[in-house]
């Protein structure tokens, strides 16, 4: 028994993933080289994807890997490489004591609120047997997107297209 | 055989004599001395051709532009005053009568008293070719550059600058080409000594 | 992209040790993204001072030094030197010697062009042709090995003739080689000339205009690819070239494809010359009457031949001694390479190798 | 069968999983070594050469000797390289290449295969992580050739992942599943036979995109020797170089296995045992990749990108449209 949980593969995997996410997150925040930070972010994304898969959302987990750990990271790394900062830059700037204290306080408040919310929520039975790999999550998601929420889905895609075009227009500036 | 000995004599008496006067006697072999041959028709013809070009050049650029007309075998050789060097070559290229539009050879020679730069020009449309040359003193070896008019002599002039030490005025990019920048002296000059001018390791000139 | 985006220039050193510079050649390229905004070729890494060394050597002793210039076409270099000396002396060359010279020179041209095909395709990323061409080249090199005992630095020509007569059966071997090579050229034509990717990489790339070609004193295939039919074998015949039937092939567009294709065509023309020479070769001596110590009469002499890469000339200033007063080598690679900067500026980085490869240089010759 | 999620994890179970993984790892290493040998022999024959024939009978141990040599070599880290990145990049590139093999159904019995419901997606998702390793390797080397190689490979692989994914979509539509096992069993019973027949357009797009994903000739721009020396791994030596090399060849095997599974009926076939069918089809696929390598010159980078966006993606989209329309009509 570990924290009141049975030692199954899922438990161990969960703790390993949690550790990866936390460690990567800490690295992400403390490293000074932007490139190193980007790579730490990959660890966070992968860990989150692992948690998704552990919860039975294998499709979402793999999309997380593909889009965030793959595409978004490459995009960031690419942008960093193309700029001068990526080649030899370190993020600089000392944080003053006042700002440090303020940051600590706000983070502490957020963490406290979250912990309180989590502990006080009555979760459904946590030991029910999950059979994640035997339901086809793909079908469920497809049904949700293309039957139940078709209009919303199409609207979102339209918004994204507009955003893309807008980004291109801004990047081109005035001719 | 005899004919070209004559030609050699013509060439030698006018081009190399100053460079190595003590050698001319040696150079004329006994055979040629025995029978003074009739003048080489090739040389005569080439000289005539050279004279015609000389007239054309001097009509345009004034008398005295062509200092000398000689020939080596069938090739007319025109020696041009160094001040009119670029003008003369440009004229030879652009004049519709001449149209020597292709530079075959660009060479420099150190003659101990002066440095000579030689060009072989070819006229693509007519298939004829001539040689033009000019001289510059050794100590103050300066010539107008042809590179702005003929981009193809850019490196050749750099090579002559590097190995013979002729400065080409108006050259867009006059740097050493074969030797590295720290090299001392100009290796193709006759008085160059590799022992005096040996650079230190790393390319720094000595002393 | 509009120019309002601020970009940074990058300076890239291509070489001196780089797989595609074919020797120690350095190209300092200034890049804006993938676009070349300046290119500065730096040569001289292989400079051995051949011209200076020659001033201390007798004429026959210089011949081995010429082998080291364009080491892919050493026979032609040999010939350029001995031809100029012979021209200065007005020597009569025995007919058999001249025929042998033409045969080995054209074979050497074929070998050199073959190697161009191989390395050019290798530069463009196709590795197989490189290994194919070495097989035909090997046959030529074997022929040379039999006639002069060397595979690369031949030292075969002499003032007044050639060093050795062809061994028995050699001429027949050359005769057998011609149809074999013809088949292979056909094969290369099929294999390479129609390849869509290859065409996309070389068509319209590195275009040289007629005016530029003349201004930059280009010669050889670089000149002929622009459409100017200037081949010293035809325009100023030396040796026996006025006795043979062959065509001067020219390109139309002056792009990399034309330069590639002319190499193939020139192999065909060289085969025609070799075929005629092999059929006509007479018996007889291979070395004329030449004095023991060759003294070139005082004067200056310039003769040029059609080398594998262009006009290969030798300029001799003699003061009548047994050593040249000044020997200047007109190296086609050196002169042709000058246009590289003009061709590269404005091109994308990806075209650099295609253009550099097609100019066809040999660094031994560039740096002399 | 043991369900690792719900049953308590004992040491025995853990050991069982570990041993299984190690066996698969060595099996894959063996396959990769002989893929390399196969490539060198095939290209050797195509180029009138002999290929490796010195180490072992017929040179069979040549690849092993090469790997050992690389392992024994000094691990040089350039002075100005970004040290931690330089060390970690080959691993980032290498690990996913082995992970993707988990979903490939090699045999009818699924002995090595994770029956993942989203197998195709898993493959595509993980293979995209390798790009991060390649880009980082190129960046960390602090060499301009490496940097350009890394940038090129990122641009190329991202561009070609799209047609690759789209070309697979047609197969998924026919099979109605992302599970590779299901796709194979569907092909056994499909009225058109293997999906290469109804999905011929998709197959062509898949093969082209696969070659580009693998960075092989004619799409080997990231490591174009004549242009970029060795591209992103110019500065790598020893076993870090071997990591990149192995990753490349594992992907050759993996993408051939994926192509076999999706289009050539996987392990399905008469008479012979299923694993042998799988081996034959995959070998044929690999052979095709090598054949292309020996034949083609390299495409130029702008042409490469243009080809992906202007030709492959429209064709793949058209294929999806066609597949949808046909499956509604028929």
Coordinates of N, CA, C and O in Angstrom, one line a residue, chain B residues 85-201:
Chain B
X85 N 47.4 51.8 -71.3 CA 47.2 50.4 -71.3 C 45.7 50.0 -71.4 O 45.2 49.3 -72.3
X86 N 44.9 50.6 -70.4 CA 43.5 50.2 -70.4 C 42.8 50.7 -71.6 O 42.0 50.0 -72.2
X87 N 43.1 51.9 -72.0 CA 42.4 52.5 -73.2 C 42.7 51.7 -74.4 O 41.8 51.4 -75.2
X88 N 43.9 51.3 -74.6 CA 44.3 50.5 -75.8 C 43.6 49.2 -75.8 O 43.0 48.8 -76.8
X89 N 43.5 48.5 -74.7 CA 42.9 47.2 -74.7 C 41.4 47.3 -74.9 O 40.8 46.5 -75.6
X90 N 40.8 48.3 -74.3 CA 39.4 48.5 -74.4 C 39.1 48.9 -75.9 O 38.1 48.4 -76.5
X91 N 40.0 49.7 -76.5 CA 39.8 50.0 -77.9 C 39.8 48.8 -78.8 O 39.0 48.5 -79.6
X92 N 40.8 47.9 -78.5 CA 41.0 46.7 -79.3 C 39.7 45.8 -79.2 O 39.4 45.1 -80.1
X93 N 39.1 45.9 -78.0 CA 37.9 45.1 -77.8 C 36.7 45.7 -78.5 O 35.9 45.0 -79.2
X94 N 36.5 47.0 -78.4 CA 35.3 47.6 -78.8 C 35.3 48.1 -80.2 O 34.2 48.2 -80.8
X95 N 36.4 48.3 -80.8 CA 36.5 48.8 -82.2 C 35.9 47.8 -83.1 O 36.3 46.6 -83.1
X96 N 35.0 48.2 -84.0 CA 34.4 47.2 -84.9 C 35.4 46.6 -85.9 O 35.1 45.5 -86.4
X97 N 36.5 47.3 -86.1 CA 37.5 46.7 -87.0 C 38.3 45.6 -86.3 O 38.8 44.7 -87.0
X98 N 38.5 45.8 -85.0 CA 39.4 44.9 -84.4 C 38.7 43.8 -83.7 O 38.9 42.6 -83.9
X99 N 37.8 44.1 -82.7 CA 37.0 43.2 -82.0 C 37.8 42.0 -81.3 O 37.5 40.8 -81.5
X100 N 38.9 42.4 -80.7 CA 39.7 41.3 -79.9 C 39.0 41.2 -78.6 O 39.3 41.9 -77.6
X101 N 37.9 40.4 -78.5 CA 37.0 40.3 -77.4 C 37.3 39.2 -76.3 O 36.6 39.1 -75.4
X102 N 38.4 38.5 -76.6 CA 38.6 37.4 -75.7 C 40.1 37.4 -75.2 O 41.0 37.4 -76.1
X103 N 40.3 37.4 -73.9 CA 41.7 37.4 -73.4 C 42.1 35.9 -73.2 O 41.5 35.2 -72.4
X104 N 43.1 35.5 -73.9 CA 43.6 34.1 -73.7 C 44.5 34.0 -72.6 O 44.4 33.2 -71.7
X105 N 45.6 34.8 -72.7 CA 46.7 34.7 -71.7 C 46.9 36.0 -71.0 O 46.8 37.0 -71.6
X106 N 47.2 35.9 -69.8 CA 47.6 37.1 -69.0 C 48.8 36.6 -68.2 O 48.7 35.8 -67.3
X107 N 50.0 37.2 -68.6 CA 51.2 36.7 -67.9 C 52.1 37.9 -67.6 O 52.0 38.9 -68.2
X108 N 52.9 37.7 -66.6 CA 53.8 38.7 -66.2 C 55.2 38.1 -66.2 O 55.4 37.0 -65.8
X109 N 56.2 38.9 -66.6 CA 57.6 38.4 -66.5 C 58.5 39.5 -65.9 O 58.3 40.7 -66.2
X110 N 59.4 39.0 -65.1 CA 60.4 39.9 -64.5 C 61.6 39.9 -65.3 O 62.3 38.9 -65.5
X111 N 61.9 41.1 -65.9 CA 63.1 41.2 -66.8 C 64.3 41.9 -66.1 O 65.1 42.5 -66.8
X112 N 64.3 41.8 -64.8 CA 65.4 42.4 -64.1 C 65.4 44.0 -64.1 O 65.7 44.6 -63.1
X113 N 65.2 44.6 -65.3 CA 65.1 46.1 -65.3 C 63.7 46.5 -65.2 O 63.4 47.6 -64.7
X114 N 62.8 45.7 -65.7 CA 61.4 46.2 -65.7 C 60.6 44.9 -65.6 O 61.1 43.8 -65.8
X115 N 59.3 45.1 -65.4 CA 58.4 44.0 -65.4 C 57.4 44.1 -66.6 O 56.9 45.2 -66.8
X116 N 57.2 43.0 -67.3 CA 56.4 43.1 -68.5 C 55.2 42.3 -68.2 O 55.2 41.2 -67.7
X117 N 54.1 42.8 -68.7 CA 52.8 42.1 -68.6 C 52.3 41.8 -70.0 O 52.3 42.7 -70.9
X118 N 52.0 40.6 -70.3 CA 51.7 40.2 -71.7 C 50.2 39.7 -71.7 O 49.8 39.0 -70.8
X119 N 49.6 40.1 -72.8 CA 48.2 39.6 -73.1 C 48.2 38.9 -74.4 O 48.8 39.5 -75.4
X120 N 47.5 37.8 -74.5 CA 47.2 37.3 -75.9 C 45.7 37.5 -76.1 O 44.9 37.1 -75.3
X121 N 45.4 38.3 -77.1 CA 44.0 38.6 -77.4 C 43.5 37.8 -78.6 O 44.2 37.7 -79.6
X122 N 42.3 37.4 -78.5 CA 41.7 36.6 -79.6 C 40.4 37.3 -80.1 O 39.7 37.7 -79.2
X123 N 40.2 37.3 -81.4 CA 39.0 37.9 -81.9 C 38.1 36.7 -82.3 O 38.4 36.0 -83.3
X124 N 37.1 36.5 -81.5 CA 36.2 35.4 -81.7 C 35.6 35.4 -83.1 O 35.5 34.4 -83.8
X125 N 35.2 36.6 -83.6 CA 34.4 36.7 -84.9 C 35.4 36.4 -86.0 O 34.9 35.9 -87.0
X126 N 36.7 36.7 -85.9 CA 37.5 36.6 -87.1 C 38.5 35.4 -86.9 O 39.1 34.9 -87.8
X127 N 38.8 35.0 -85.7 CA 39.7 33.9 -85.4 C 41.1 34.3 -85.4 O 42.0 33.4 -85.4
X128 N 41.4 35.6 -85.4 CA 42.8 36.0 -85.4 C 43.2 36.3 -84.0 O 42.4 36.6 -83.1
X129 N 44.5 36.3 -83.7 CA 44.9 36.6 -82.4 C 46.3 37.4 -82.4 O 47.1 37.2 -83.3
X130 N 46.4 38.3 -81.4 CA 47.6 39.1 -81.3 C 48.1 39.1 -79.9 O 47.4 38.6 -79.0
X131 N 49.3 39.6 -79.7 CA 49.8 39.7 -78.4 C 50.1 41.2 -78.1 O 50.6 41.9 -79.0
X132 N 49.7 41.7 -76.9 CA 50.0 43.0 -76.5 C 50.7 42.9 -75.2 O 50.5 42.1 -74.4
X133 N 51.6 43.9 -75.0 CA 52.3 43.9 -73.7 C 52.6 45.3 -73.3 O 52.4 46.2 -74.1
X134 N 53.0 45.4 -72.1 CA 53.3 46.7 -71.6 C 54.4 46.5 -70.5 O 54.6 45.4 -70.0
X135 N 55.1 47.6 -70.2 CA 56.2 47.5 -69.2 C 56.0 48.5 -68.1 O 55.3 49.5 -68.2
X136 N 56.5 48.1 -67.0 CA 56.5 49.0 -65.8 C 57.8 48.8 -65.0 O 58.3 47.7 -65.0
X137 N 58.3 49.9 -64.5 CA 59.6 49.7 -63.7 C 59.4 48.8 -62.5 O 58.3 48.6 -62.0
X138 N 60.5 48.2 -62.2 CA 60.5 47.1 -61.1 C 60.2 47.7 -59.8 O 59.4 47.2 -59.0
X139 N 60.8 48.9 -59.5 CA 60.7 49.4 -58.1 C 59.3 49.9 -57.9 O 58.8 49.7 -56.8
X140 N 58.8 50.7 -58.8 CA 57.5 51.3 -58.7 C 56.5 50.6 -59.7 O 56.1 51.2 -60.6
X141 N 56.3 49.3 -59.5 CA 55.6 48.5 -60.5 C 54.1 48.8 -60.3 O 53.4 48.3 -59.4
X142 N 53.6 49.7 -61.2 CA 52.2 50.1 -61.1 C 51.6 50.1 -62.5 O 52.3 50.6 -63.5
X143 N 50.5 49.4 -62.7 CA 49.8 49.5 -64.0 C 48.3 49.7 -63.8 O 47.8 49.4 -62.7
X144 N 47.7 50.3 -64.8 CA 46.2 50.4 -64.6 C 45.6 49.0 -64.8 O 46.0 48.2 -65.6
X145 N 44.6 48.8 -64.0 CA 44.0 47.5 -63.9 C 43.0 47.3 -65.1 O 42.3 48.3 -65.5
X146 N 42.9 46.1 -65.6 CA 42.0 45.8 -66.7 C 40.7 45.2 -66.1 O 39.7 45.0 -66.8
X147 N 40.8 44.8 -64.8 CA 39.6 44.1 -64.2 C 38.3 44.8 -64.3 O 37.3 44.1 -64.6
X148 N 38.2 46.1 -64.2 CA 36.9 46.7 -64.4 C 36.3 46.5 -65.8 O 35.1 46.5 -65.9
X149 N 37.2 46.4 -66.8 CA 36.7 46.2 -68.2 C 36.5 44.7 -68.5 O 35.6 44.3 -69.2
X150 N 37.5 44.0 -68.1 CA 37.5 42.5 -68.3 C 37.5 41.8 -67.0 O 38.5 41.6 -66.4
X151 N 36.3 41.4 -66.5 CA 36.3 40.8 -65.2 C 37.1 39.5 -65.2 O 37.5 39.0 -64.1
X152 N 37.4 38.9 -66.4 CA 38.1 37.7 -66.4 C 39.6 37.8 -66.1 O 40.2 36.8 -65.9
X153 N 40.1 39.0 -65.9 CA 41.5 39.1 -65.6 C 41.7 39.4 -64.1 O 42.8 39.6 -63.6
X154 N 40.6 39.4 -63.4 CA 40.6 39.7 -62.0 C 41.7 38.9 -61.2 O 42.6 39.4 -60.6
X155 N 41.5 37.6 -61.3 CA 42.4 36.7 -60.6 C 43.8 36.7 -61.2 O 44.8 36.5 -60.5
X156 N 43.9 36.9 -62.5 CA 45.2 36.9 -63.1 C 46.0 38.1 -62.6 O 47.2 37.9 -62.4
X157 N 45.3 39.2 -62.5 CA 46.0 40.4 -62.0 C 46.4 40.2 -60.5 O 47.5 40.6 -60.1
X158 N 45.5 39.5 -59.8 CA 45.9 39.2 -58.4 C 47.1 38.3 -58.4 O 48.0 38.4 -57.5
X159 N 47.2 37.4 -59.3 CA 48.3 36.5 -59.3 C 49.6 37.2 -59.6 O 50.6 37.0 -59.0
X160 N 49.5 38.1 -60.6 CA 50.7 38.9 -61.0 C 51.1 39.8 -59.8 O 52.3 39.9 -59.5
X161 N 50.1 40.3 -59.1 CA 50.4 41.2 -58.0 C 51.1 40.3 -56.9 O 52.0 40.8 -56.3
X162 N 50.5 39.2 -56.7 CA 51.0 38.3 -55.6 C 52.5 37.8 -55.9 O 53.4 37.9 -55.1
X163 N 52.7 37.3 -57.1 CA 53.9 36.7 -57.4 C 55.0 37.6 -58.0 O 56.2 37.3 -57.9
X164 N 54.6 38.7 -58.6 CA 55.5 39.6 -59.2 C 55.5 41.0 -58.6 O 56.4 41.8 -58.9
X165 N 54.5 41.3 -57.8 CA 54.5 42.6 -57.1 C 54.2 43.8 -58.0 O 54.6 44.9 -57.7
X166 N 53.3 43.6 -59.0 CA 52.8 44.7 -59.8 C 51.5 45.1 -59.2 O 50.6 44.3 -59.0
X167 N 51.4 46.4 -58.8 CA 50.2 46.9 -58.3 C 49.3 47.4 -59.4 O 49.7 48.2 -60.3
X168 N 48.0 46.9 -59.4 CA 47.1 47.3 -60.5 C 46.1 48.3 -59.9 O 45.4 48.0 -59.0
X169 N 46.2 49.5 -60.5 CA 45.4 50.6 -60.0 C 44.0 50.4 -60.5 O 43.8 50.2 -61.7
X170 N 43.0 50.5 -59.6 CA 41.6 50.4 -60.0 C 41.1 49.0 -59.9 O 40.0 48.7 -60.3
X171 N 42.0 48.1 -59.4 CA 41.5 46.7 -59.3 C 40.5 46.6 -58.1 O 40.8 47.2 -57.1
X172 N 39.4 45.9 -58.3 CA 38.4 45.9 -57.2 C 38.8 45.2 -56.0 O 38.2 45.4 -54.9
X173 N 39.7 44.3 -56.1 CA 39.9 43.4 -54.9 C 41.4 42.8 -55.0 O 41.6 41.7 -55.2
X174 N 42.3 43.8 -54.8 CA 43.7 43.4 -55.0 C 44.3 42.8 -53.7 O 44.6 43.5 -52.8
X175 N 44.2 41.4 -53.7 CA 44.8 40.7 -52.5 C 45.7 39.7 -53.0 O 45.7 39.3 -54.2
X176 N 46.6 39.1 -52.2 CA 47.3 38.0 -52.6 C 46.4 36.8 -52.9 O 45.3 36.7 -52.3
X177 N 46.8 36.0 -53.8 CA 45.8 34.9 -54.2 C 46.5 33.5 -53.9 O 45.8 32.6 -53.4
X178 N 47.7 33.4 -54.3 CA 48.4 32.0 -54.1 C 49.0 32.0 -52.7 O 48.8 31.0 -52.0
X179 N 49.8 33.0 -52.4 CA 50.4 33.0 -51.1 C 49.4 33.6 -50.0 O 48.4 34.2 -50.4
X180 N 49.7 33.4 -48.8 CA 48.8 33.9 -47.8 C 49.2 35.3 -47.5 O 50.2 35.8 -47.9
X181 N 48.3 36.0 -46.8 CA 48.5 37.5 -46.6 C 49.8 37.9 -45.9 O 50.3 39.0 -46.2
X182 N 50.3 37.1 -45.1 CA 51.5 37.4 -44.4 C 52.8 37.1 -45.1 O 53.9 37.3 -44.6
X183 N 52.7 36.7 -46.3 CA 53.9 36.3 -47.1 C 54.7 37.5 -47.4 O 54.2 38.6 -47.6
X184 N 56.0 37.3 -47.4 CA 57.0 38.4 -47.6 C 57.6 38.3 -49.0 O 58.1 37.2 -49.4
X185 N 57.5 39.3 -49.8 CA 58.2 39.3 -51.1 C 57.3 38.7 -52.2 O 56.2 38.3 -51.9
X186 N 57.8 38.7 -53.4 CA 57.1 38.2 -54.5 C 57.9 37.1 -55.2 O 58.9 37.4 -55.9
X187 N 57.5 35.9 -55.1 CA 58.3 34.7 -55.4 C 58.8 34.7 -56.9 O 59.9 34.2 -57.1
X188 N 58.0 35.2 -57.8 CA 58.5 35.0 -59.2 C 59.5 36.1 -59.6 O 59.9 36.1 -60.8
X189 N 59.8 37.0 -58.8 CA 60.8 38.0 -59.1 C 62.2 37.3 -59.1 O 62.4 36.4 -58.3
X190 N 63.0 37.8 -60.0 CA 64.3 37.0 -60.2 C 65.2 37.1 -59.0 O 66.0 36.3 -58.8
X191 N 65.1 38.2 -58.3 CA 66.0 38.4 -57.1 C 65.4 37.9 -55.8 O 65.9 38.1 -54.8
X192 N 64.3 37.1 -56.0 CA 63.6 36.6 -54.8 C 64.4 35.5 -54.2 O 64.9 34.6 -54.9
X193 N 64.6 35.5 -52.9 CA 65.3 34.4 -52.3 C 64.5 33.8 -51.2 O 64.0 34.5 -50.3
X194 N 64.3 32.5 -51.3 CA 63.4 31.9 -50.3 C 64.0 31.9 -48.9 O 63.3 31.7 -47.9
X195 N 65.3 32.1 -48.8 CA 65.9 32.0 -47.5 C 65.8 33.4 -46.8 O 65.6 33.4 -45.6
X196 N 65.8 34.4 -47.6 CA 65.7 35.7 -46.9 C 64.2 36.0 -46.6 O 63.9 36.6 -45.6
X197 N 63.3 35.5 -47.4 CA 61.9 35.9 -47.3 C 61.1 34.8 -46.6 O 59.9 34.9 -46.6
X198 N 61.8 33.8 -46.1 CA 61.0 32.7 -45.5 C 60.2 33.2 -44.3 O 60.7 33.8 -43.4
X199 N 58.9 33.0 -44.4 CA 58.0 33.5 -43.3 C 58.1 32.6 -42.1 O 58.5 31.4 -42.2
X200 N 57.9 33.1 -41.0 CA 57.8 32.2 -39.8 C 56.6 31.4 -39.8 O 55.7 31.6 -40.6
X201 N 56.5 30.4 -39.0 CA 55.4 29.5 -38.9 C 54.2 30.4 -38.5 O 54.3 31.3 -37.7

